[in-house]
Short mmCIF file of C-alpha atoms and ligand atoms in Angstrom, two decimals:
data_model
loop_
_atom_site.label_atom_id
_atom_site.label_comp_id
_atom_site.label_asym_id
_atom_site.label_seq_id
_atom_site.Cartn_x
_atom_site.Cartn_y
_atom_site.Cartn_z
CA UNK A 129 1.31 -64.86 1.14
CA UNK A 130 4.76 -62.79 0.86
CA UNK A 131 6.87 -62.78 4.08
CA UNK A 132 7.56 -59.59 5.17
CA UNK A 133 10.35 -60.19 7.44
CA UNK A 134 11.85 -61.63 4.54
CA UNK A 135 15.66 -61.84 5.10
CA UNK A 136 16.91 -61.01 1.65
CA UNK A 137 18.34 -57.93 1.41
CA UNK A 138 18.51 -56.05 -2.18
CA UNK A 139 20.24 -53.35 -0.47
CA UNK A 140 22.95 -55.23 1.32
CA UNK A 141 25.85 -52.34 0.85
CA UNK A 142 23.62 -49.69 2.29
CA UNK A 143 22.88 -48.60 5.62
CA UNK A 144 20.01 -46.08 6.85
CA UNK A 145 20.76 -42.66 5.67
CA UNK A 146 21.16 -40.35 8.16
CA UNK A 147 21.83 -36.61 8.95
CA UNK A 148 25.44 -35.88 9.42
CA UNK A 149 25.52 -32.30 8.62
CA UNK A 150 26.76 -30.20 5.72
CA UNK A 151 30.93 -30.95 6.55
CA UNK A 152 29.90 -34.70 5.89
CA UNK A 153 32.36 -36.50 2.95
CA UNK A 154 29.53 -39.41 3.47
CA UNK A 155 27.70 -39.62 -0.16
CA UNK A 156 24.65 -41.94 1.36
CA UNK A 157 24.13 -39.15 4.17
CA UNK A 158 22.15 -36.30 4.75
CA UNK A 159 23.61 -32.96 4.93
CA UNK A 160 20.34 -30.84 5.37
CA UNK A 161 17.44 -32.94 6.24
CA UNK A 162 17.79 -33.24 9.91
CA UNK A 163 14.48 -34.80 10.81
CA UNK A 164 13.50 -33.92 14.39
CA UNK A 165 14.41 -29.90 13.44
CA UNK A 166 12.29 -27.51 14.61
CA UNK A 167 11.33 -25.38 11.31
CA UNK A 168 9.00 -22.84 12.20
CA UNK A 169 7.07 -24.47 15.14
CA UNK A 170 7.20 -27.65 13.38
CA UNK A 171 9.20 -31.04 12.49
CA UNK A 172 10.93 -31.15 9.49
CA UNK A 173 9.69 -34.49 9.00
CA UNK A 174 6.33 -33.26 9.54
CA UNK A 175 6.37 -30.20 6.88
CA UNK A 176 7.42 -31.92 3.94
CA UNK A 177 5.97 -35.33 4.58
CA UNK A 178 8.43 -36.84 1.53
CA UNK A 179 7.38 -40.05 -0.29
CA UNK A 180 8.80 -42.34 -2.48
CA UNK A 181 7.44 -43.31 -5.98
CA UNK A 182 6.63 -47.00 -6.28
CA UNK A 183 6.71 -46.60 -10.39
CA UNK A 184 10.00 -44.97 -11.15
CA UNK A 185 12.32 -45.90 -8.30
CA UNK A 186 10.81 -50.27 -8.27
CA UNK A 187 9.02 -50.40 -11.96
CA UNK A 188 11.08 -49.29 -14.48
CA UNK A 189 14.00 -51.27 -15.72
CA UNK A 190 15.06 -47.74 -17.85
CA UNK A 191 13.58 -48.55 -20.69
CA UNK A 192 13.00 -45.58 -23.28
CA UNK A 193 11.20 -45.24 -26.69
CA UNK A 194 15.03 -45.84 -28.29
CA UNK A 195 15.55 -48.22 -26.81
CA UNK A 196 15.19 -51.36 -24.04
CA UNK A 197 15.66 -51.45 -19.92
CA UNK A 198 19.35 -50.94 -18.66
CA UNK A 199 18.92 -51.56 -14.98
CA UNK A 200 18.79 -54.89 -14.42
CA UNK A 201 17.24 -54.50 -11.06
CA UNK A 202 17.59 -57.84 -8.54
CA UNK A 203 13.59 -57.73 -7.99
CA UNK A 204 13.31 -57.79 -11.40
CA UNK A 205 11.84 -61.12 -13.05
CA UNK A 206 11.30 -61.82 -17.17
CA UNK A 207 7.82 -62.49 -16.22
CA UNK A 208 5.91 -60.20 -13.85
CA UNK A 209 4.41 -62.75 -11.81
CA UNK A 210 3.19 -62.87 -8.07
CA UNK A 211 6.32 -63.19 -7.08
CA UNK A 212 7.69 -60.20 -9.00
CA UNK A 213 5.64 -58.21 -7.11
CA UNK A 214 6.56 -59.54 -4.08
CA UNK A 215 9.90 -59.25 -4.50
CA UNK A 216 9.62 -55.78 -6.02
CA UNK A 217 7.05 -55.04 -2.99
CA UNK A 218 9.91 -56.32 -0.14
CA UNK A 219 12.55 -54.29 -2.22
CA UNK A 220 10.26 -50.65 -2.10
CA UNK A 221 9.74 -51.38 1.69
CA UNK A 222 13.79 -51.75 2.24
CA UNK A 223 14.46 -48.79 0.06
CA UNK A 224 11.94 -46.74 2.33
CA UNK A 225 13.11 -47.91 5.65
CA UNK A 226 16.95 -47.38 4.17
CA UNK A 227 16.20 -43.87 3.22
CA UNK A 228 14.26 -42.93 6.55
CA UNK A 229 11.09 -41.52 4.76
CA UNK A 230 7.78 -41.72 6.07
CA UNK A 231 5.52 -41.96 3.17
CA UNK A 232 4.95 -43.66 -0.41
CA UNK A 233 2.82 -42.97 -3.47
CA UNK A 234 1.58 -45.89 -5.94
CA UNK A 235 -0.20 -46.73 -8.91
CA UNK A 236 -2.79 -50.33 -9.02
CA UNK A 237 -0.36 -51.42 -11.73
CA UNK A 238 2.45 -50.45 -10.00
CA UNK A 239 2.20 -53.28 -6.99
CA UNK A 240 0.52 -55.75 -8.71
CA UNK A 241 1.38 -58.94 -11.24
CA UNK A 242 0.33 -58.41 -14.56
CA UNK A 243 -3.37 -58.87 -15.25
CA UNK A 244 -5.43 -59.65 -17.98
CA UNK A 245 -8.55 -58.80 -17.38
CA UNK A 246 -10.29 -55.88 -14.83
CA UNK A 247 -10.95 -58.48 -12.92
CA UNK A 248 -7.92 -59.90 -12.26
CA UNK A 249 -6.62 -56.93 -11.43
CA UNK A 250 -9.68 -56.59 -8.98
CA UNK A 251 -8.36 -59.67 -7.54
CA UNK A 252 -4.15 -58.84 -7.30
CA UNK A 253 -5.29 -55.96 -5.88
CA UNK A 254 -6.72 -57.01 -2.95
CA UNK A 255 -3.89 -59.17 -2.55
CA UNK A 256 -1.45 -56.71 -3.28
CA UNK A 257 -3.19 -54.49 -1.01
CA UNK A 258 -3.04 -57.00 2.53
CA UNK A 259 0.60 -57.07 1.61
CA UNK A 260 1.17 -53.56 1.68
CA UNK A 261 -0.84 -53.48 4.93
CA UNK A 262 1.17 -55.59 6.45
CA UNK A 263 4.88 -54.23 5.24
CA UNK A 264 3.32 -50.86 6.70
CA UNK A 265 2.51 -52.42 10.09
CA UNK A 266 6.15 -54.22 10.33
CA UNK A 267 7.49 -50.51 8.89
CA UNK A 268 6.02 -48.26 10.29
CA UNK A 269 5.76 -46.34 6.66
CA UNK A 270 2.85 -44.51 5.45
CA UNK A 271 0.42 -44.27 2.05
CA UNK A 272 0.70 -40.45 0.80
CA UNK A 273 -1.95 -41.37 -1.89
CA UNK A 274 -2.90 -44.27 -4.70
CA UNK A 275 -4.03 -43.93 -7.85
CA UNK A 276 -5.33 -45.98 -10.91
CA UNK A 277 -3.05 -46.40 -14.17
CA UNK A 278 -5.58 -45.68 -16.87
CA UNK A 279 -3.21 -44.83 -19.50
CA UNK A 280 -1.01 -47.67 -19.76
CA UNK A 281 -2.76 -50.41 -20.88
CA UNK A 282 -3.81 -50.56 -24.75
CA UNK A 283 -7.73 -50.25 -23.73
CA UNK A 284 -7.09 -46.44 -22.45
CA UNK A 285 -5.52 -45.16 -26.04
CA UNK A 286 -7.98 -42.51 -25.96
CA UNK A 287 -8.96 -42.32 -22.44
CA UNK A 288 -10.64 -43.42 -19.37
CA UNK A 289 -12.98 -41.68 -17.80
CA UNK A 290 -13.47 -39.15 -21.18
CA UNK A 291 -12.97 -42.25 -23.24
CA UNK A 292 -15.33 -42.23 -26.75
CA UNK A 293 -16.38 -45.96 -25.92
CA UNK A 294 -18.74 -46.68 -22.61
CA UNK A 295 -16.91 -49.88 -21.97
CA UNK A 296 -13.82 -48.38 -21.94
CA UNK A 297 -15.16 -46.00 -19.38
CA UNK A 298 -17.16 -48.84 -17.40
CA UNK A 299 -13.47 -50.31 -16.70
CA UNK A 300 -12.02 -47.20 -15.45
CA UNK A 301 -14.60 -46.47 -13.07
CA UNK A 302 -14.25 -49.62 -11.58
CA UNK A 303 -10.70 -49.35 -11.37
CA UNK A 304 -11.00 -46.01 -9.60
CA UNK A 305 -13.29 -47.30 -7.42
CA UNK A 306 -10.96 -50.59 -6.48
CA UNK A 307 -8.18 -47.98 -5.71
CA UNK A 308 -9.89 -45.78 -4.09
CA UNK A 309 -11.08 -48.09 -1.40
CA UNK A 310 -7.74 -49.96 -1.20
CA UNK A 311 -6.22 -46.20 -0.57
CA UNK A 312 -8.80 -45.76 2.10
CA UNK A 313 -8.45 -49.41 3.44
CA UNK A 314 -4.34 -48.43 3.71
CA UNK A 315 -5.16 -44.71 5.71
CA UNK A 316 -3.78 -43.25 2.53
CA UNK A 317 -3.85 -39.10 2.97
CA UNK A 318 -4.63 -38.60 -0.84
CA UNK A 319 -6.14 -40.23 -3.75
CA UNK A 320 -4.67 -38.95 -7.24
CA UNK A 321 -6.08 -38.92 -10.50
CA UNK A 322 -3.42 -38.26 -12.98
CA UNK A 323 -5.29 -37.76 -16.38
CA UNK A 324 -2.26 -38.63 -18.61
CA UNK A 325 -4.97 -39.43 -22.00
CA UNK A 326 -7.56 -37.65 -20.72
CA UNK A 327 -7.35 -35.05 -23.72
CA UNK A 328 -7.65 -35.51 -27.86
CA UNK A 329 -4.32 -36.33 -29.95
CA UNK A 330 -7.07 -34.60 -32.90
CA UNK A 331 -10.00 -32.18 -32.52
CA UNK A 332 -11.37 -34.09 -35.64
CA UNK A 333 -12.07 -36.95 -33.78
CA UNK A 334 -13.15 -35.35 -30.35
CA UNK A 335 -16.45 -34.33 -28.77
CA UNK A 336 -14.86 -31.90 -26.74
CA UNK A 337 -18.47 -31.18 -24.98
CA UNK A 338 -19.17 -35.12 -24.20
CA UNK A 339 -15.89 -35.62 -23.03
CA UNK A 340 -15.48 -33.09 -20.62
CA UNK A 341 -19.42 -33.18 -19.52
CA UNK A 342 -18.48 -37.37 -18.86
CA UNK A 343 -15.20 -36.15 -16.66
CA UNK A 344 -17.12 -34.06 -14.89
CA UNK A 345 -19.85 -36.42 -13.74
CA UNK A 346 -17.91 -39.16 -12.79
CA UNK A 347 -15.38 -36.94 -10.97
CA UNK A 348 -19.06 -36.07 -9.07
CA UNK A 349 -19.58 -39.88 -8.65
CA UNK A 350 -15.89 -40.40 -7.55
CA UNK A 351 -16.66 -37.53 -5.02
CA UNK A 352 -19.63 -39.38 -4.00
CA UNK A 353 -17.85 -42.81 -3.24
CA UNK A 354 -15.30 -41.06 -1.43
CA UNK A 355 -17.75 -39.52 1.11
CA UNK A 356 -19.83 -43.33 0.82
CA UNK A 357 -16.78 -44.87 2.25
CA UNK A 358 -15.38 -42.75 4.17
CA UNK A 359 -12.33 -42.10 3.42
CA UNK A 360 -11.27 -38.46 5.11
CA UNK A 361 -8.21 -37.60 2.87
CA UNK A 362 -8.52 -35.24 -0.14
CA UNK A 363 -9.28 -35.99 -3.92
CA UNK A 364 -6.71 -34.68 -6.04
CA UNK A 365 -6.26 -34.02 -9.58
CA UNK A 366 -2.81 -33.66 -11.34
CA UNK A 367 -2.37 -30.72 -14.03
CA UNK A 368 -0.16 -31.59 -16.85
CA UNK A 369 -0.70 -29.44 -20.67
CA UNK A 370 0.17 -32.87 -23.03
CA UNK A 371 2.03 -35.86 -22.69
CA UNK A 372 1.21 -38.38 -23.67
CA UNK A 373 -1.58 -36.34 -25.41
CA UNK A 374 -1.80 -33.82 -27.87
CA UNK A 375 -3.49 -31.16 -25.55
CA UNK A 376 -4.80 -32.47 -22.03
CA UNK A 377 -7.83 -31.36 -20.12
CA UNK A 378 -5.97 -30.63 -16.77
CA UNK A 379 -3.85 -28.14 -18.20
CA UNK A 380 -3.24 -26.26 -15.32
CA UNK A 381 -4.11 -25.35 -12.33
CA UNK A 382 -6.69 -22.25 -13.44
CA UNK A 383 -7.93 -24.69 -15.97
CA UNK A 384 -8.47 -27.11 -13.15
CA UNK A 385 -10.59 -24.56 -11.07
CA UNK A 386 -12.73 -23.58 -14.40
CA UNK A 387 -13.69 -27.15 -14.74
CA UNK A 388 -13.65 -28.17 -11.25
CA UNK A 389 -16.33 -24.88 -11.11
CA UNK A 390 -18.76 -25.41 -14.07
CA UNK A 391 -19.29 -29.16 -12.41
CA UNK A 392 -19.75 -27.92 -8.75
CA UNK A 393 -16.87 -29.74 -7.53
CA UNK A 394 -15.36 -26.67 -6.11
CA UNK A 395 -14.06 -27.53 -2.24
CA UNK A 396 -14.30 -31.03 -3.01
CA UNK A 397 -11.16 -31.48 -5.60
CA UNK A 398 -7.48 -29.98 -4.75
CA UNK A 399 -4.84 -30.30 -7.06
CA UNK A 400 -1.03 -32.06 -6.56
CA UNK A 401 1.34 -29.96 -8.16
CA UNK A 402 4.65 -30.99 -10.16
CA UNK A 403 7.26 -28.69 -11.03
CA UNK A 404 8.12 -30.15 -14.53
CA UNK A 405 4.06 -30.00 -15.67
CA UNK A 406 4.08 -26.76 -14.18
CA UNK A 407 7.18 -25.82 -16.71
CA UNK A 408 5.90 -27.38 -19.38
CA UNK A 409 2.53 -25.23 -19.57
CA UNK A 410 4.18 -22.62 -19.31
CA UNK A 411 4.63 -21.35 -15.77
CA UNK A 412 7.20 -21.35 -13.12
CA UNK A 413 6.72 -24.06 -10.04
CA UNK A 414 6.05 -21.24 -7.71
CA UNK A 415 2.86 -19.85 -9.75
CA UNK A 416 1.12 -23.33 -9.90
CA UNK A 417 0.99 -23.17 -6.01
CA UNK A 418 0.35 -19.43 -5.81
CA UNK A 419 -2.65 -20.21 -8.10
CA UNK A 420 -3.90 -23.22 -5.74
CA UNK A 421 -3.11 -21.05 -2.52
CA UNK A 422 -5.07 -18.06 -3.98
CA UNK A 423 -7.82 -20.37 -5.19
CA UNK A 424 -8.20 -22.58 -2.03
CA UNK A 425 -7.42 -25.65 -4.31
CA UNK A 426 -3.81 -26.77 -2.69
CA UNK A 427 -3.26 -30.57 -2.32
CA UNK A 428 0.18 -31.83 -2.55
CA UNK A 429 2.92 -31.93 -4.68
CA UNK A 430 4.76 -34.58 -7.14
CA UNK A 431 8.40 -32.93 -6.82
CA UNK A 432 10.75 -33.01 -9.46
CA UNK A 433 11.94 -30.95 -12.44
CA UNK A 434 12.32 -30.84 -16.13
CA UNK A 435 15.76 -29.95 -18.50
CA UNK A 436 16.02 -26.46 -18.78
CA UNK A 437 16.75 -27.10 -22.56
CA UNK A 438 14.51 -29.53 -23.86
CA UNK A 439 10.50 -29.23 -23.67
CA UNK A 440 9.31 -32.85 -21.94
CA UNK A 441 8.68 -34.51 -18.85
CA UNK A 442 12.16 -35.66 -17.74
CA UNK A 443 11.02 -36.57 -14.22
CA UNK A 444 14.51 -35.46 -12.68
CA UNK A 445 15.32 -34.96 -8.99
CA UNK A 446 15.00 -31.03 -8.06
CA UNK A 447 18.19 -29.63 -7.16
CA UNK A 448 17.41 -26.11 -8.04
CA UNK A 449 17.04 -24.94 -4.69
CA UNK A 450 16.34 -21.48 -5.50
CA UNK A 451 13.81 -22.57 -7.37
CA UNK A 452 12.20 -24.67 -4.38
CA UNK A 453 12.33 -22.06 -2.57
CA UNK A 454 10.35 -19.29 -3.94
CA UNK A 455 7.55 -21.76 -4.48
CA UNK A 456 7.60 -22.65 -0.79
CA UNK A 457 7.17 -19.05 0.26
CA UNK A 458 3.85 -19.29 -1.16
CA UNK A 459 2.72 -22.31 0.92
CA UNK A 460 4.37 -22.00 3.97
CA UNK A 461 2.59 -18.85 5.20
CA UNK A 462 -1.02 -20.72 5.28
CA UNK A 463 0.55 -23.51 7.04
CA UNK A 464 1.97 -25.80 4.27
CA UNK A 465 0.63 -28.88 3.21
CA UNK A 466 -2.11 -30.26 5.27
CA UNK A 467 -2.81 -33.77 3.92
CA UNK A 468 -0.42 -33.00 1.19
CA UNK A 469 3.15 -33.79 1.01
CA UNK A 470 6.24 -34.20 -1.20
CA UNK A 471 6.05 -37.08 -3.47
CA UNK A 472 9.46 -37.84 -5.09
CA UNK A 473 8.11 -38.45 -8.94
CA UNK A 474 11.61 -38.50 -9.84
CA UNK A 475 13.74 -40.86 -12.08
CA UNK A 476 17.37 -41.63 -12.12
CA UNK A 477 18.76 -41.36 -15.76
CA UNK A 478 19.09 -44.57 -17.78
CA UNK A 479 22.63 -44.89 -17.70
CA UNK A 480 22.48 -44.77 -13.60
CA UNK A 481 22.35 -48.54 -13.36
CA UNK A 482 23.89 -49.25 -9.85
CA UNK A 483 20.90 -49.52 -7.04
CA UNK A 484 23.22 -47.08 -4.83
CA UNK A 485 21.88 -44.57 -7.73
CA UNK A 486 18.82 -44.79 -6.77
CA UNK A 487 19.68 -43.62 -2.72
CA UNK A 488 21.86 -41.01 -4.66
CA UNK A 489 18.88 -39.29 -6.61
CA UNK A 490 16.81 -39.45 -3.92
CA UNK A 491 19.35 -37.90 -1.07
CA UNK A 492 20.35 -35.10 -3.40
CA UNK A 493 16.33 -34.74 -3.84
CA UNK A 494 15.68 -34.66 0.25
CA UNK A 495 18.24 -32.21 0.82
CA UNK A 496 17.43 -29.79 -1.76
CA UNK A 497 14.25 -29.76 -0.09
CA UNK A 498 15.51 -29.41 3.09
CA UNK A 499 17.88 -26.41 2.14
CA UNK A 500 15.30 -24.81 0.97
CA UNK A 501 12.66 -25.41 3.82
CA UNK A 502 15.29 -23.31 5.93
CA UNK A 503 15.76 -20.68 3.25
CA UNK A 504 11.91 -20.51 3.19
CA UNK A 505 11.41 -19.96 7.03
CA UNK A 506 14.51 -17.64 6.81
CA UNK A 507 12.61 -15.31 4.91
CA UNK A 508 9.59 -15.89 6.06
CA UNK A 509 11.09 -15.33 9.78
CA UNK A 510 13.29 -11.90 8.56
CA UNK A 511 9.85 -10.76 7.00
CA UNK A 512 10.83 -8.39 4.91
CA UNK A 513 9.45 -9.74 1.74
CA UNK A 514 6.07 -9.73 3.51
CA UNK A 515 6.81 -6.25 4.76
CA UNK A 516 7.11 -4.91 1.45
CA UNK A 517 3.91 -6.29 -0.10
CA UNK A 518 1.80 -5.52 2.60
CA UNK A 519 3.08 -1.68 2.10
CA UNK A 520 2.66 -1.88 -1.62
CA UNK A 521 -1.31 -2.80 -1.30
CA UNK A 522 -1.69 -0.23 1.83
CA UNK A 523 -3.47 1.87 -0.19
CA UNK A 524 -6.56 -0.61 -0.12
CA UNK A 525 -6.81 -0.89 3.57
CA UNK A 526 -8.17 2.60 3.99
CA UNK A 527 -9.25 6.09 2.33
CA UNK A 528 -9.62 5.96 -0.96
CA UNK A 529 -8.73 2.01 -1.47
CA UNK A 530 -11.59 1.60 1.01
CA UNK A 531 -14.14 3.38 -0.75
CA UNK A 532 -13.39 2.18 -4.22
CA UNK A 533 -14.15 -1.77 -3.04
CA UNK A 534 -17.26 -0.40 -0.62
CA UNK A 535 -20.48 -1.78 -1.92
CA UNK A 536 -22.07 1.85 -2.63
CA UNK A 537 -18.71 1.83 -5.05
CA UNK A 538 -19.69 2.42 -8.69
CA UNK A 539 -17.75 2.87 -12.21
CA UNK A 540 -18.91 6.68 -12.33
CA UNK A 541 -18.32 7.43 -8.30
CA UNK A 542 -14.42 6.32 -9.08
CA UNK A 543 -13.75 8.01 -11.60
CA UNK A 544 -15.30 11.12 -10.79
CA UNK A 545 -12.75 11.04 -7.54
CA UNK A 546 -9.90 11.25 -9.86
CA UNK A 547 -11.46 14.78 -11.36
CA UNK A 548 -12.93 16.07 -7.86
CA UNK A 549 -9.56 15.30 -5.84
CA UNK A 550 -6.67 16.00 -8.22
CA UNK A 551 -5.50 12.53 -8.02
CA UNK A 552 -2.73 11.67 -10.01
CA UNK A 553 -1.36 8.75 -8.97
CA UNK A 554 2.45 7.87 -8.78
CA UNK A 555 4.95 5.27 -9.68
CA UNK A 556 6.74 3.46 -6.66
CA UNK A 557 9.61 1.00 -7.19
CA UNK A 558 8.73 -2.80 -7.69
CA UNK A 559 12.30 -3.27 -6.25
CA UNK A 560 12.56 -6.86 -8.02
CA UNK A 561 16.06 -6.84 -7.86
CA UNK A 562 16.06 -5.80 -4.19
CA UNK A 563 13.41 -9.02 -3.20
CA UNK A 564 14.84 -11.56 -5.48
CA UNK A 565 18.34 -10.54 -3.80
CA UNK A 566 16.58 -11.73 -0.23
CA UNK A 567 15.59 -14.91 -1.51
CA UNK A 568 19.43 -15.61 -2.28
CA UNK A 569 21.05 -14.12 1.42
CA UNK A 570 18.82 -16.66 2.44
CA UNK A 571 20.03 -19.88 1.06
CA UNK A 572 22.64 -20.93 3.13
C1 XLS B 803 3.16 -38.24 -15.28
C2 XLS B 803 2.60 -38.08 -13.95
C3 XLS B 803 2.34 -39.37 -13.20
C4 XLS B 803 1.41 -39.14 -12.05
C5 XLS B 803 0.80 -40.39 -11.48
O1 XLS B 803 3.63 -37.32 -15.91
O2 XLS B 803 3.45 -37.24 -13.21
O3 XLS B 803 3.53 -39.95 -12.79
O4 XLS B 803 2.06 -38.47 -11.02
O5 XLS B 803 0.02 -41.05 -12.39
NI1 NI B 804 3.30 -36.84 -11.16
NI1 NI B 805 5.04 -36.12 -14.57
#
């Protein structure tokens, strides 16, 4: 059994971070996330609800396809044993404590020892799992969701649950339904499902039909369990176009709803949102959660951001707080998050090999946030951005507007109005430039 209380320190330089205010010289401070602030009627700490990755920030030793792991990391063993994940387990629960978080988002993999077969990882599991209980007892830090890895190991190649072979499937399911009630068993607010190769590398060797019929029943049956065990927090699935594959079936978030519809999971499945899949199909941060909003399918969100110039996943901490910004507008107004909250699936680069870069990415990535959680309510509070949509849709509350949406409404009645009234219609400004000039007088 792992001590908890365990007197090693793999942080020993670095004290908790706290808020000292933007005139702060302090690098391992805050200079905009002042917890206990009152944002809109509620605790700062309470609206964004930040996490910390178990896989990037404890896992990876900055390995890349080029070439092997830089970091060196002092929970880091050759072999990942028990007491790897221990260590890495007593390391995560400093770094969270240290950074003055409340939350924390894993994978199975992620907290246990290397396993052989399902079963074994069945078993670390469970033992990873009383662990964790007890590090968030003596913490005081919370699960924001678990999920399964099935795309890591060599059996997933093409797939889990949409997976060509039913054995290959059997062994997700079963690793869903492991992490699913150790998510539940932890009062985790979220499960995930991340379908990294659930997708086709080659149409020529796809049953698109079979594959996407088998996701959607045994998203039903994960549904099912869910509501079996109890477990009150939401089921979430995480768009991303490709990467790993070729083309993925969560695309998007509209694709999301299309499938989530044709297998009556509607209201049962939300979606957690990250910036850098949101970029890479195409689309800005802030219309993935204007789709979910407008669709009733918001979850939470995996924040982060991608290279302006290059077209993958980098997994970087968001900075761009502009950008943060005009995607919170579109949440705040219904009330935010819910169960939902910000998950940091952020990496430092390779070449950051010094553990204090690790309380680096993440205070630059809590502060952004921050910043822009005040530049959100600023707007929201000077309302003029609301103002001016609510008088460019006036038209529909009454008269005409009225009429045209009225149930006795037909194709013919309209346009016969048009002849019988002299309506013309008219162009009135957009005033882009005048609204996207709010958003920055608002950043401060
Ligand atoms: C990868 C995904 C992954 C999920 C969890 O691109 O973002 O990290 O969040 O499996
Ligand atoms: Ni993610
Ligand atoms: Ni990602």
């Amino acid at each position: 059994m792992a001590d908890t209380n365990s007197a090693i320190s793999y942080f020993p330089d670095i004290d908790t971070i706290k808020y000292e205010g933007i005139d702060s010289e302090n690098q391992l401070a805050y200079r905009y996330y002042d917890k206990d602030q009152m944002v809109l009627g509620k605790r700062m700490e309470d609206h964004l609800r930040m996490a910390v990755c178990y896989w990037h920030t404890f896992c990876s030793d900055g390995m890349d396809i080029f070439g092997s792991g830089t970091f060196n990391r002092p929970w880091h063993s050759a072999n990942n044993d028990r007491a790897a994940a221990d260590a890495k387990m007593a390391a995560a629960f400093e770094f969270f404590t240290k950074l003055d978080l409340p939350y924390y988002c894993f994978h199975d993999v992620d907290v246990t020892e290397a396993s052989d077969t399902p079963d074994e990882l069945s078993n670390n599991l469970k033992y990873a799992a009383d662990n964790l209980a007890r590090h968030q007892e003596a913490s005081g830090k919370k699960l924001l969701w678990g999920t399964a890895n099935l795309f890591s190991h060599p059996r997933y190649a093409a797939g889990g649950l949409t997976n060509p072979d039913p054995q290959v499937a059997a062994c997700a399911i079963r690793q869903i339904r492991d992490c699913l009630e150790v998510t539940h068993k932890l009062g985790g607010s979220n499960y995930v499902l991340w379908g990294g190769r659930e997708g086709y590398d080659t149409l020529l060797n796809t049953d698109l039909k079979r594959e996407q019929d088998n996701f959607g029943r045994f998203l039903s049956m994960v549904v099912d369990h869910k509501k079996k065990i109890g477990f009150e927090g939401k089921i979430l699935i995480e768009p991303k176009p490709h990467e790993p594959m070729y083309h993925q079936y969560d695309f998007d978030t509209a694709t999301i709803y299309g499938f989530l519809r044709r297998y009556d999971l509607l209201g049962e499945v939300h979606v957690n949102i990250e910036p850098n899949h949101a970029t890479l199909s195409g689309h800005s941060f802030a219309h993935e959660l204007a789709t979910a909003v407008s669709l009733d399918m918001m979850g939470s969100i995996d924040i982060n951001m991608g290279n302006y110039q290059n077209g993958w996943d980098t997994d970087q901490f968001n900075l761009d707080i502009r950008d943060i910004t005009s995607a919170l507008i579109e949440i705040l107004p219904s009330g935010g998050l819910d169960t939902g909250g910000f998950n940091f699936d952020a990496k430092v680069r390779r070449q950051s090999n010094d553990e204090a870069d690790l309380f680096y990415g993440h205070i630059g990535g809590v502060d952004a946030l921050a910043r822009a959680l005040l530049a959100a309510a600023d707007i929201i509070e000077r309302g003029k951005i609301d103002a001016m949509k609510k008088e460019r849709y006036a038209g529909w509350e009454s008269g005409l507007g009225q009429a045209m949406i009225s149930d006795d409404a037909s194709l013919a009645s309209i346009a016969d109005t048009v002849a019988s009234d002299g309506i013309n219609g008219s162009h009135s400004s957009g005033k882009q430039e005048y609204l996207e000039n709010l958003i920055n007088q608002s950043i401060k």
